[in-house]
Coordinates of C-alpha atoms and ligand atoms in Angstrom, one line a residue:
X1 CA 16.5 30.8 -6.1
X2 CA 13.0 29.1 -5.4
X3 CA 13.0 26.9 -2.6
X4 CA 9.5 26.3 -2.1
X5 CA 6.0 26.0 -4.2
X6 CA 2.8 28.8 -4.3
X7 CA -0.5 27.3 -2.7
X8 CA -1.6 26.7 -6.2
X9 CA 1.7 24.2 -6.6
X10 CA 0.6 22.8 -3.0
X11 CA -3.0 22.1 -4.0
X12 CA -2.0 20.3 -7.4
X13 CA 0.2 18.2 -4.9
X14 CA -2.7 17.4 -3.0
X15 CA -4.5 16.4 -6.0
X16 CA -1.4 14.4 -7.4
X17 CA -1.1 12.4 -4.0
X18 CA -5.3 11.9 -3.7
X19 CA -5.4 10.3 -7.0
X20 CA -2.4 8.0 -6.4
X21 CA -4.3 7.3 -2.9
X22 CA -7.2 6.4 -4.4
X23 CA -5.9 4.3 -7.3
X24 CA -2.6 2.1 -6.2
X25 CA -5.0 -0.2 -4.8
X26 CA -6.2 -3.5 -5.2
X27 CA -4.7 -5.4 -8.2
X28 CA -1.9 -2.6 -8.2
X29 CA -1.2 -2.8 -4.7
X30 CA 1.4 -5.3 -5.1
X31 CA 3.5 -3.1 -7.3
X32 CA 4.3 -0.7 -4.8
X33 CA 7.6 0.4 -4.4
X34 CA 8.5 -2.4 -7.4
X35 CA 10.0 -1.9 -10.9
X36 CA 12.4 0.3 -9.3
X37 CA 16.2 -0.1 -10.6
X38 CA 17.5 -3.2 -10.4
X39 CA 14.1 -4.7 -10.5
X40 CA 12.7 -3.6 -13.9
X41 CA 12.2 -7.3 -14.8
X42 CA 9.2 -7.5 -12.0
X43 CA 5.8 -7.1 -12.7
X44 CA 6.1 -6.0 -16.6
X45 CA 2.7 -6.7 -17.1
X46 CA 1.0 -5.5 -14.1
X47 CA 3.3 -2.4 -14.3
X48 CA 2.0 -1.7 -18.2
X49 CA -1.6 -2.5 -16.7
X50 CA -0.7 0.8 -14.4
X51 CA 0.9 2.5 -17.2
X52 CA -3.1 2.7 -18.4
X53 CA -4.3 3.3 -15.1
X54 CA -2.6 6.5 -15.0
X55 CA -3.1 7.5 -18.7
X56 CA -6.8 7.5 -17.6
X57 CA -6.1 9.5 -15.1
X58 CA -4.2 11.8 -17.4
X59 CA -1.1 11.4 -15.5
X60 CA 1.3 10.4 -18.1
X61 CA 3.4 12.5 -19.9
X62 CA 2.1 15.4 -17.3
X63 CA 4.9 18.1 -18.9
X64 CA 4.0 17.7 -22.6
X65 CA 2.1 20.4 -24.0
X66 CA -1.2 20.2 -24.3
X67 CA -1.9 20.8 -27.9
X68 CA 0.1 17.4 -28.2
X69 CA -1.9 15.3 -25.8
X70 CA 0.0 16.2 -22.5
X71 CA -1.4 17.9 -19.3
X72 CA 1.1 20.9 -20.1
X73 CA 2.3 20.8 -16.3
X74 CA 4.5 23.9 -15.5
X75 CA 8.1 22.6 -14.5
X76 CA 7.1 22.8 -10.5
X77 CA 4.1 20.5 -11.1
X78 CA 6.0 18.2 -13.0
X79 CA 8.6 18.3 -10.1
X80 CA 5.4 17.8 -7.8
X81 CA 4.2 14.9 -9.6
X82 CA 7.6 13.2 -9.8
X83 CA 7.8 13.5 -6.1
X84 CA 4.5 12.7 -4.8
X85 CA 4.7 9.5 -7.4
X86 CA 7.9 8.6 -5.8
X87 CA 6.5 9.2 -2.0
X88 CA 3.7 7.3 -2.7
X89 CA 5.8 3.7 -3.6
X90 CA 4.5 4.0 -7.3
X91 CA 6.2 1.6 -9.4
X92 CA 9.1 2.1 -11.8
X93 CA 7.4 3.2 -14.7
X94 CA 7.6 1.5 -18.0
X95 CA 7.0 4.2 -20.2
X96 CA 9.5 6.1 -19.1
X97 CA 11.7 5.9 -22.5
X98 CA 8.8 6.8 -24.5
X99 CA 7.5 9.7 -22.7
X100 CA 10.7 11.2 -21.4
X101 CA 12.4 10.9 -24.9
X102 CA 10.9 9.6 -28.0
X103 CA 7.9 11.7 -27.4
X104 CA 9.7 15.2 -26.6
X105 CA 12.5 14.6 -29.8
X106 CA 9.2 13.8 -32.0
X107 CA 7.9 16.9 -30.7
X108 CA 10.5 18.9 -31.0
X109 CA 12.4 17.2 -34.5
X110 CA 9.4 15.0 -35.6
X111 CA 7.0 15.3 -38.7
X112 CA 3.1 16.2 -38.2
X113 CA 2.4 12.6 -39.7
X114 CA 5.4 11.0 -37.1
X115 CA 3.6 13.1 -33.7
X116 CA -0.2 11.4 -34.9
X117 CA 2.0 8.1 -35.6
X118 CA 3.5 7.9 -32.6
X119 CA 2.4 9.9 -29.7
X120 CA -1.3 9.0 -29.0
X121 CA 0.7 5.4 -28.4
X122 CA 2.7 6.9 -25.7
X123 CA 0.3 8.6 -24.1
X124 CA -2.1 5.7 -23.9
X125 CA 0.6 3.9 -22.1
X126 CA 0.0 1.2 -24.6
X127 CA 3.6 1.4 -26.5
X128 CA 6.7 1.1 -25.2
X129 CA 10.1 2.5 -26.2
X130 CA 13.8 1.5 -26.4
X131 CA 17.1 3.7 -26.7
X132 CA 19.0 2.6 -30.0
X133 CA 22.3 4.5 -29.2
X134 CA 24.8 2.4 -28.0
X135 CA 27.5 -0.3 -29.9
X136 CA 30.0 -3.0 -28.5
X137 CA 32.7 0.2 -30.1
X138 CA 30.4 3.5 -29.7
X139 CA 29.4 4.1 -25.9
X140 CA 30.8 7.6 -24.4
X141 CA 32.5 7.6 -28.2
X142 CA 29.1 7.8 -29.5
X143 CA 29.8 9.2 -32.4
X144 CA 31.9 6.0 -33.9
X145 CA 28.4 3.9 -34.3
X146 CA 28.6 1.2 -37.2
X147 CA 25.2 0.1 -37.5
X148 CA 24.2 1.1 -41.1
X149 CA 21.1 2.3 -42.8
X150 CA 20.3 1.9 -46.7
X151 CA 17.7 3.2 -48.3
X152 CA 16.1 0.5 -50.8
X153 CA 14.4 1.7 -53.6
X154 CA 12.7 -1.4 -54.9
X155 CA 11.1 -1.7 -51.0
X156 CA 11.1 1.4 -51.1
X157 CA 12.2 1.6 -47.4
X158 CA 14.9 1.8 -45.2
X159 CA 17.1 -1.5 -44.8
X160 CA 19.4 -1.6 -41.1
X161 CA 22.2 -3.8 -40.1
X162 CA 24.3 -3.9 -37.5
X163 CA 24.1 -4.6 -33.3
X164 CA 22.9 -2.3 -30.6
X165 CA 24.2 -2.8 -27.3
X166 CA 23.1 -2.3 -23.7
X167 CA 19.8 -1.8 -24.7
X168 CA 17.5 -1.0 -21.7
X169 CA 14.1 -2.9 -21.8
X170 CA 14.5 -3.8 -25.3
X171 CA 12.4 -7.2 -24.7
X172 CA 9.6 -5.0 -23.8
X173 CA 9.5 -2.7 -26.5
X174 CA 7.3 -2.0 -29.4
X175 CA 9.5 0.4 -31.3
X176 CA 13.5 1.5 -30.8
X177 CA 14.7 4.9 -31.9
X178 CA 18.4 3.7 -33.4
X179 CA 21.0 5.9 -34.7
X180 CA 23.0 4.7 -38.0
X181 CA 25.0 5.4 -40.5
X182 CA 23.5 6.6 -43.9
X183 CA 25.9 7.7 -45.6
X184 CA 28.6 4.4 -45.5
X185 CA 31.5 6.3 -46.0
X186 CA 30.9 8.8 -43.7
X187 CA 32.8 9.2 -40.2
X188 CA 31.9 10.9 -36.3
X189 CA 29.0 12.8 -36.5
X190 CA 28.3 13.3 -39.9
X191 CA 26.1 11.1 -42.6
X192 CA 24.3 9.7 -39.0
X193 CA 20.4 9.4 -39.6
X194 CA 17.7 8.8 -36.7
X195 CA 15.2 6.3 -37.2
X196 CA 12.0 4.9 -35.6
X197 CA 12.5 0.9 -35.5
X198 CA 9.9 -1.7 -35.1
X199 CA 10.8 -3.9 -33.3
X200 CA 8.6 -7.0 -33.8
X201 CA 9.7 -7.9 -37.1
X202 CA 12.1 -10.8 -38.5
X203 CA 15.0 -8.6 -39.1
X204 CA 15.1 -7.9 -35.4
X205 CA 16.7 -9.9 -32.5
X206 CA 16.6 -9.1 -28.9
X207 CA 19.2 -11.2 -26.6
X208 CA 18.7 -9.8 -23.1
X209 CA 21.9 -10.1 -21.1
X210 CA 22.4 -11.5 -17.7
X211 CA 23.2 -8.9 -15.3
X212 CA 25.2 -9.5 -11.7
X213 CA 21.4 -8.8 -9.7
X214 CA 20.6 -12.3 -12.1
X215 CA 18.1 -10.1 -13.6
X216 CA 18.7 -8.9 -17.2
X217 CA 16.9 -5.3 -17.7
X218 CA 19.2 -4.9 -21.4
X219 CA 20.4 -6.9 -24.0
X220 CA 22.3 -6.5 -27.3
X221 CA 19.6 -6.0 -30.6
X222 CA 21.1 -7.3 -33.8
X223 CA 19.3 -5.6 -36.7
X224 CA 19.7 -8.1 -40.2
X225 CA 17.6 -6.3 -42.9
X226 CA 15.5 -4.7 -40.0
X227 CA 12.8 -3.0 -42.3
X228 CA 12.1 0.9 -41.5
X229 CA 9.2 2.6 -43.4
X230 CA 10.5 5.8 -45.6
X231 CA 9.2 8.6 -43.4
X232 CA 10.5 6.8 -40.2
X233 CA 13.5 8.9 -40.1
X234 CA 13.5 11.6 -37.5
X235 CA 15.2 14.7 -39.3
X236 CA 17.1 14.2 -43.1
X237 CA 19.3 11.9 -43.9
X238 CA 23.1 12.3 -42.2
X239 CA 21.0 15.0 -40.0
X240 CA 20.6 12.4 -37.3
X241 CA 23.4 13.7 -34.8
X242 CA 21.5 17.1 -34.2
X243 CA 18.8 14.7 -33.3
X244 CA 20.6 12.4 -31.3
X245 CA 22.0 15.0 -29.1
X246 CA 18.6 17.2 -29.0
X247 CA 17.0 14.1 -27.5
X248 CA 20.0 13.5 -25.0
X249 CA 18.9 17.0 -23.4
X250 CA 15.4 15.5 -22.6
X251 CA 17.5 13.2 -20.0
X252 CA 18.2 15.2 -17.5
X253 CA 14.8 17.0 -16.1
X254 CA 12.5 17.7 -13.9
X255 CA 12.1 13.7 -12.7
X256 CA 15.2 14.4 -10.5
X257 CA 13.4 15.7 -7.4
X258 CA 11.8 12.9 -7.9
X259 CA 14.1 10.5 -7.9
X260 CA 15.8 12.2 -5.0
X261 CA 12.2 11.1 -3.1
X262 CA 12.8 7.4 -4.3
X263 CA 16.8 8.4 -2.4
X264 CA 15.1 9.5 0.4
X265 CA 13.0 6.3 0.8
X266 CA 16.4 4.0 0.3
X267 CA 18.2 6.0 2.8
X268 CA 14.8 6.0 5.1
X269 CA 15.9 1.6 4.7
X270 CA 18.7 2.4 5.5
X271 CA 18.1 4.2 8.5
X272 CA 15.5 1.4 9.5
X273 CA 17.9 -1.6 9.1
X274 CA 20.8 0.2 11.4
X275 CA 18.3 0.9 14.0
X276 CA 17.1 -2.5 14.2
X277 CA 20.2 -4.3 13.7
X278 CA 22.0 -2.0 15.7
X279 CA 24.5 -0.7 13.6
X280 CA 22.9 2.9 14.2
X281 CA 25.0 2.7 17.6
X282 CA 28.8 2.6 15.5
X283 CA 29.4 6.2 15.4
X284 CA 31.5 6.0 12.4
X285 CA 28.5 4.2 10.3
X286 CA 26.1 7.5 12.6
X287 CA 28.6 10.0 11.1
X288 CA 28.1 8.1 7.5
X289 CA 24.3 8.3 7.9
X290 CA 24.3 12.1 9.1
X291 CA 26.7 12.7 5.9
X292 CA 24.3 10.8 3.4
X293 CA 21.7 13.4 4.6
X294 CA 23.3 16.0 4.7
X295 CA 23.6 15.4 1.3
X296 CA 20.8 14.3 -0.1
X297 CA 19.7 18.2 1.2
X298 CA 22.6 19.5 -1.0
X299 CA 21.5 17.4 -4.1
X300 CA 17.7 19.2 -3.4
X301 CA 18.7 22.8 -2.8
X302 CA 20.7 22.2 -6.2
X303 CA 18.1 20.8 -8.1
X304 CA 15.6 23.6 -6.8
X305 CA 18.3 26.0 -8.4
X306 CA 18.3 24.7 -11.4
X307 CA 14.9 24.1 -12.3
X308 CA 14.0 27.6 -10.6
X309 CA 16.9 29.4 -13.0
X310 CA 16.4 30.1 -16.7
X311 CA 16.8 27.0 -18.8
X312 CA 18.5 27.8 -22.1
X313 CA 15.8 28.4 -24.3
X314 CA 15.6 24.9 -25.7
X315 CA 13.9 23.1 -23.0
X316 CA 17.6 21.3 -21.8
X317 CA 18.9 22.9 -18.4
X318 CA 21.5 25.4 -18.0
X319 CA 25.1 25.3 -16.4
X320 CA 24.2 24.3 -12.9
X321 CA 22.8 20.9 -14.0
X322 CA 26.2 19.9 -15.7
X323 CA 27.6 18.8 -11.9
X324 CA 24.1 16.8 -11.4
X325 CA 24.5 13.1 -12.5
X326 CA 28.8 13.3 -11.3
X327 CA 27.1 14.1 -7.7
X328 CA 24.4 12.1 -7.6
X329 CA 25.7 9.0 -9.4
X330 CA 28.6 8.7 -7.1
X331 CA 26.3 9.7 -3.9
X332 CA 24.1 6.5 -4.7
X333 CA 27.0 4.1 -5.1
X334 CA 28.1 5.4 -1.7
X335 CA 24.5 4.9 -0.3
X336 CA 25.0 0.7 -1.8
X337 CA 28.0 0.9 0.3
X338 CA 26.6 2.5 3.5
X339 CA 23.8 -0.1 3.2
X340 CA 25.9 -3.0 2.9
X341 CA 28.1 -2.0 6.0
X342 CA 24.8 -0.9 7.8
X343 CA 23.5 -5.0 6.8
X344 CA 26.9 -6.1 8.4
X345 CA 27.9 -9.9 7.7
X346 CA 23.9 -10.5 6.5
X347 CA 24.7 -8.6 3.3
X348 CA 26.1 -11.6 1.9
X349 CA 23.6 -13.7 3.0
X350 CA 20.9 -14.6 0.6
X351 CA 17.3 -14.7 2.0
X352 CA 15.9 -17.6 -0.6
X353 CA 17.7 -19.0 -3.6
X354 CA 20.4 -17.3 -5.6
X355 CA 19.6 -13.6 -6.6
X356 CA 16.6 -13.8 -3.9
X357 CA 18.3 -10.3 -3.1
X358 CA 16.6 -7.8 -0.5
X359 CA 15.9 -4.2 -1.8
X360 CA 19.1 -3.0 -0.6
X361 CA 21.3 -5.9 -1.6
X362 CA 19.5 -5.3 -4.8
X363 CA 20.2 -1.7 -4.5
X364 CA 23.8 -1.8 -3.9
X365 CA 24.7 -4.1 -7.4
X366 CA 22.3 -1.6 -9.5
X367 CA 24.0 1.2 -8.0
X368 CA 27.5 -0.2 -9.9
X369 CA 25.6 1.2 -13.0
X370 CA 24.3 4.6 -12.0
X371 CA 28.0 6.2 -12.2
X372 CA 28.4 4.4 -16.1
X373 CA 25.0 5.4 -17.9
X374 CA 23.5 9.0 -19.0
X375 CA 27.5 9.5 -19.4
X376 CA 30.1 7.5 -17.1
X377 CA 31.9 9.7 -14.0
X378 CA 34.7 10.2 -16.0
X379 CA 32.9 11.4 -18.7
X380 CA 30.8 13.9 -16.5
X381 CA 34.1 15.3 -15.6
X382 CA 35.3 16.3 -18.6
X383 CA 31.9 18.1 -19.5
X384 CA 32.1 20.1 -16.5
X385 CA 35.6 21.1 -17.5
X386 CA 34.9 22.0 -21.0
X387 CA 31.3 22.8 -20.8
X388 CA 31.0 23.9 -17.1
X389 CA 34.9 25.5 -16.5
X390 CA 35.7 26.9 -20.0
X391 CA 38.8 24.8 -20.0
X392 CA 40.6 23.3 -23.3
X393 CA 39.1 20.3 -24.7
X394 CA 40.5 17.4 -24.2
X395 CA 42.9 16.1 -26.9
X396 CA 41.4 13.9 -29.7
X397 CA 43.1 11.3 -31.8
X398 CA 43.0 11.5 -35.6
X399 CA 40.0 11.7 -37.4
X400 CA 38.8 8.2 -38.6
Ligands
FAD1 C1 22.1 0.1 -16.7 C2 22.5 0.6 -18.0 C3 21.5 0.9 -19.0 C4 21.8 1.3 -20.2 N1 20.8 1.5 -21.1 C5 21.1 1.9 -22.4 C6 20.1 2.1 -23.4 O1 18.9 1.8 -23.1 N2 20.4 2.4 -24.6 C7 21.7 2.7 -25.0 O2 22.0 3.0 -26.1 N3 22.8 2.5 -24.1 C8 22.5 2.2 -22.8 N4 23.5 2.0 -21.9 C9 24.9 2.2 -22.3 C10 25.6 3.4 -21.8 O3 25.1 4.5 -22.4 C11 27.1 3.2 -21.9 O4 27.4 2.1 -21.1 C12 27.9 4.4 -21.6 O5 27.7 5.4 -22.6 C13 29.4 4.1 -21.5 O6 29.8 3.5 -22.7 P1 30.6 2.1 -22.7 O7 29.9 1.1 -21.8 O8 30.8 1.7 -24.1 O9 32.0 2.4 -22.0 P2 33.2 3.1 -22.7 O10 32.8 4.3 -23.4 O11 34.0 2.1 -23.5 O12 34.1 3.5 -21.4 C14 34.9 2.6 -20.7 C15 35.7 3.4 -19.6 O13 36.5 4.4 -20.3 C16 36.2 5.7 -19.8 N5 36.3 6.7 -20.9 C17 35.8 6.6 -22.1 N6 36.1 7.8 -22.8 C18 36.7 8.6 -22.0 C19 37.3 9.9 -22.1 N7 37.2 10.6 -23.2 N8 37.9 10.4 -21.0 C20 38.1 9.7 -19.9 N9 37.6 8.5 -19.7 C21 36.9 7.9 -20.7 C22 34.8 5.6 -19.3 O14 34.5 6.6 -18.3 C23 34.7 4.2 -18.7 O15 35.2 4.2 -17.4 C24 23.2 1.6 -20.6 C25 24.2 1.3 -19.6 C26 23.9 0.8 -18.4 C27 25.0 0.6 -17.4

């Protein structure tokens, strides 16, 4: 197990932390430690703005390979990066569906014509991506998805229908990758098909919904004749599940040390608030604190095994990673609930008008979500029985 870098890893930190010295300044000062979760909807602009900033920089999409436009980062320097970003107070990016997922499944499922189509776009930081996957009855039951896909041969094109639900950042996107149904009759897995979607079109419609921050980072996407060029399937027709699922091992990676930094700087809050307020004198919030970071070390030392073990061959992680979202889902809720006690009465006191919420106000609602998306607790548990533990598989009901 690897618990620390070479000098050569140290010096690519150094040069990771310079650059973001020398360039989140000025007109992207503002965005510091902003666009975080729970406040995606600030700054979209200003935060796409920085999007370029750093593909000039040739800091986006630092662990693609190079052949396909990315710095080809070793795993530690793309854990470097993710952390120094993160110490720094860079702002929640809003590429990150693009480069963490469309652009890895193109490269690894994708067409030479679908990588020039779609990659240089990613890279530039100049179009953005949105997940397709989930449906009012399809969620952790993916596989049941409705949304149907017909291929029209007088268009000559693919024809969609059918609603998409939960869909992060949706009103920002340029293009969704949706999963649908191709063959009509089909059921579960099978007769699936993965598409690239464009979003500004007529057939399209984005209705962003409100969440309990007031802020509303999804929406639902109804798709009525959405239009969907001929090549714009990823994989063949009813092959879309192996695609779905290849892209779904992109999600957990190498950003988690660095999110663990963006932890580290809400627990730091944390900290700050009980010292002020005086909360840090309760020895049962103390013994809460201490516990928090004692944990936070745990969630590191775990990630460092993971990413310093063998990965499976594919690029997804191996068995380790399978307890990482249960642990640090339900950590973060805890660390909402540690700050609100730490805040004391004042947590339910609003600083401006409704939703004027401070970071961790705003922090403890988002947290609600961690433990439902990227798989919900319960789900989590069941993978680390089957997957993890080698024990039976839960029951299923009859085949639709
Ligand atoms: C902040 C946020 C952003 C999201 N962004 C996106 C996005 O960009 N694109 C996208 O496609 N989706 C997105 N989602 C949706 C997310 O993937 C789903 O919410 C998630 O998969 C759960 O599905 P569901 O909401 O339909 O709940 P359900 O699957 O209906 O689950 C309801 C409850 O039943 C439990 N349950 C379900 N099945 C089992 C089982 N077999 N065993 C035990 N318990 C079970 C669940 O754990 C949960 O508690 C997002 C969700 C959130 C919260």
């Amino acid at each position: 197990m690897k618990l620390s870098f070479s000098p050569e890893d140290e010096q690519f930190r150094e040069e990771v932390a310079g650059w973001l010295k020398a360039n989140l300044v000025g007109e992207f000062e503002k965005l510091k430690y902003r666009g975080g979760p729970g406040d995606e909807h600030m700054f979209p602009a200003e935060r796409q703005e920085w999007e370029k900033k750093l593909a000039e920089g040739g800091w986006t999409c630092v662990g693609w390979p190079r052949e396909h436009g990315g710095r080809g980062c070793s795993i530690e320097q793309q854990v470097i990066f993710f952390e120094e970003y993160a110490r720094a107070g860079a702002p929640g990016r809003v590429g990150h569906i693009g480069e963490g997922l469309a652009g890895p499944t193109l490269i690894a499922f994708g067409t030479e014509a679908q990588k020039q189509k779609y990659l240089p776009g990613i890279l530039a930081g100049t179009e953005l991506w949105c997940q397709g996957y989930s449906e009012p009855g399809a969620g952790s039951d993916l596989a049941n998805v409705k949304t149907k896909a017909r291929f029209d041969e007088g268009k000559g094109k693919w024809v969609i229908n059918g609603q998409k639900v939960w869909t992060s950042l949706a009103h920002e996107s340029d293009y969704c990758f949706v999963i649908a149904r191709t063959d009509p009759d089909s059921v579960a897995h099978k007769g699936l098909g993965f598409f690239l979607v464009k979003m500004d079109q007529p057939g399209v419609d984005v209705r962003p919904i409100e969440q309990i921050t007031g802020t509303s980072e999804f929406n639902e996407v109804f798709f009525d004749d959405a239009e969907c060029d001929a090549d714009d399937i990823v994989g063949a027709p009813g092959e879309g599940w192996k695609v779905a699922m290849g892209l779904l091992g992109f999600e957990r990676g190498v950003s988690t040390l660095g999110q663990q930094m963006q932890f580290q700087n809400e627990l730091d809050e944390v900290v700050r608030v009980a010292k002020a307020n005086g909360a840090a004198r309760d020895p049962a919030i103390r013994q809460r604190i201490a516990g928090m970071h004692a944990e936070l070390k745990i969630m590191r030392y775990n990630s460092m095994r993971m990413l310093s073990g063998q990965s499976s061959g594919d690029g997804s992680l191996q068995k380790e990673a399978l307890i990482y979202k249960l642990f640090w889902a339900t950590w973060h809720r805890e660390l909402g609930e540690l700050a609100m006690d730490v805040m004391g009465p004042e947590c339910e006191i609003l600083e401006g008008g409704p939703y004027e919420l401070s970071r961790l106000q705003s922090m403890y609602l988002f947290v609600r979500s961690d433990t439902i998306y990227g798989g919900t607790n319960q789900i989590q548990r069941n993978i680390i029985a089957e997957r993890g533990l080698g024990m039976p598989k839960e029951p299923k009901g009859t085949a639709r």
